[in-house]
mmCIF file with all atom_site columns, C-alpha atoms in Angstrom:
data_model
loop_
_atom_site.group_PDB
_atom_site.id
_atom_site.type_symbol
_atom_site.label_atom_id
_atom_site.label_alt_id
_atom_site.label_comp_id
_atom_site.label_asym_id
_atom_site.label_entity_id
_atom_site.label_seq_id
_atom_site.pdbx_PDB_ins_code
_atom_site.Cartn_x
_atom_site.Cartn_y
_atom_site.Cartn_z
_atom_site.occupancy
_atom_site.B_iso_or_equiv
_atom_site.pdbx_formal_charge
_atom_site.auth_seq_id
_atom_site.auth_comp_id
_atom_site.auth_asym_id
_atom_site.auth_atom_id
_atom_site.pdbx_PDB_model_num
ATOM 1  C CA . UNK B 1 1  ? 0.000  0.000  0.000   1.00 71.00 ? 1  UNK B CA 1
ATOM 2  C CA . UNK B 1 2  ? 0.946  3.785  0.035   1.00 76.00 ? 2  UNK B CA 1
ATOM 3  C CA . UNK B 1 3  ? 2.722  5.388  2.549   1.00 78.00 ? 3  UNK B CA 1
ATOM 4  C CA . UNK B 1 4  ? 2.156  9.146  3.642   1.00 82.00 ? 4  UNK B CA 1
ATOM 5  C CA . UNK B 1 5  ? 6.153  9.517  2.581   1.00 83.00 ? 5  UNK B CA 1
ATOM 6  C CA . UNK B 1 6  ? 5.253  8.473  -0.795  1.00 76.00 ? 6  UNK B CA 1
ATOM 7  C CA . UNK B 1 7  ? 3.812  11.097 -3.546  1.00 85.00 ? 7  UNK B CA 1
ATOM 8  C CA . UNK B 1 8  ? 0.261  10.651 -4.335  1.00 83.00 ? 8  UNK B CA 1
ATOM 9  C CA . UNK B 1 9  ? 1.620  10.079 -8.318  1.00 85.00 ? 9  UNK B CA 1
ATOM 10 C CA . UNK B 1 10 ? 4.240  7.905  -7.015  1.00 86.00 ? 10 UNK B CA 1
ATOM 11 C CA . UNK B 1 11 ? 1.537  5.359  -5.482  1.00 80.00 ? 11 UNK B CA 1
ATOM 12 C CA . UNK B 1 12 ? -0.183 5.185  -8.596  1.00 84.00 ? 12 UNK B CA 1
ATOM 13 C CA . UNK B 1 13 ? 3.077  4.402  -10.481 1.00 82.00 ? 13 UNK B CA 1
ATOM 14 C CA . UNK B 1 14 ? 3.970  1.823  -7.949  1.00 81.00 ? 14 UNK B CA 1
ATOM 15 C CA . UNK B 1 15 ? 0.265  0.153  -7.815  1.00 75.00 ? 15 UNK B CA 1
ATOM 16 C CA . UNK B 1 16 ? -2.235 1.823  -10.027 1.00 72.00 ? 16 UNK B CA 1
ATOM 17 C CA . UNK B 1 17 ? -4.834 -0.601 -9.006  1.00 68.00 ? 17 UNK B CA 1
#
């Protein structure tokens, strides 16, 4: 899952489910 550190854009890129 996303983290608060990570970039809202980042998350997607990482796991754009």
């Amino acid at each position: 899952v996303c983290s608060v550190v990570d970039s809202a854009e980042l998350c997607r890129n990482t796991h754009p489910d």
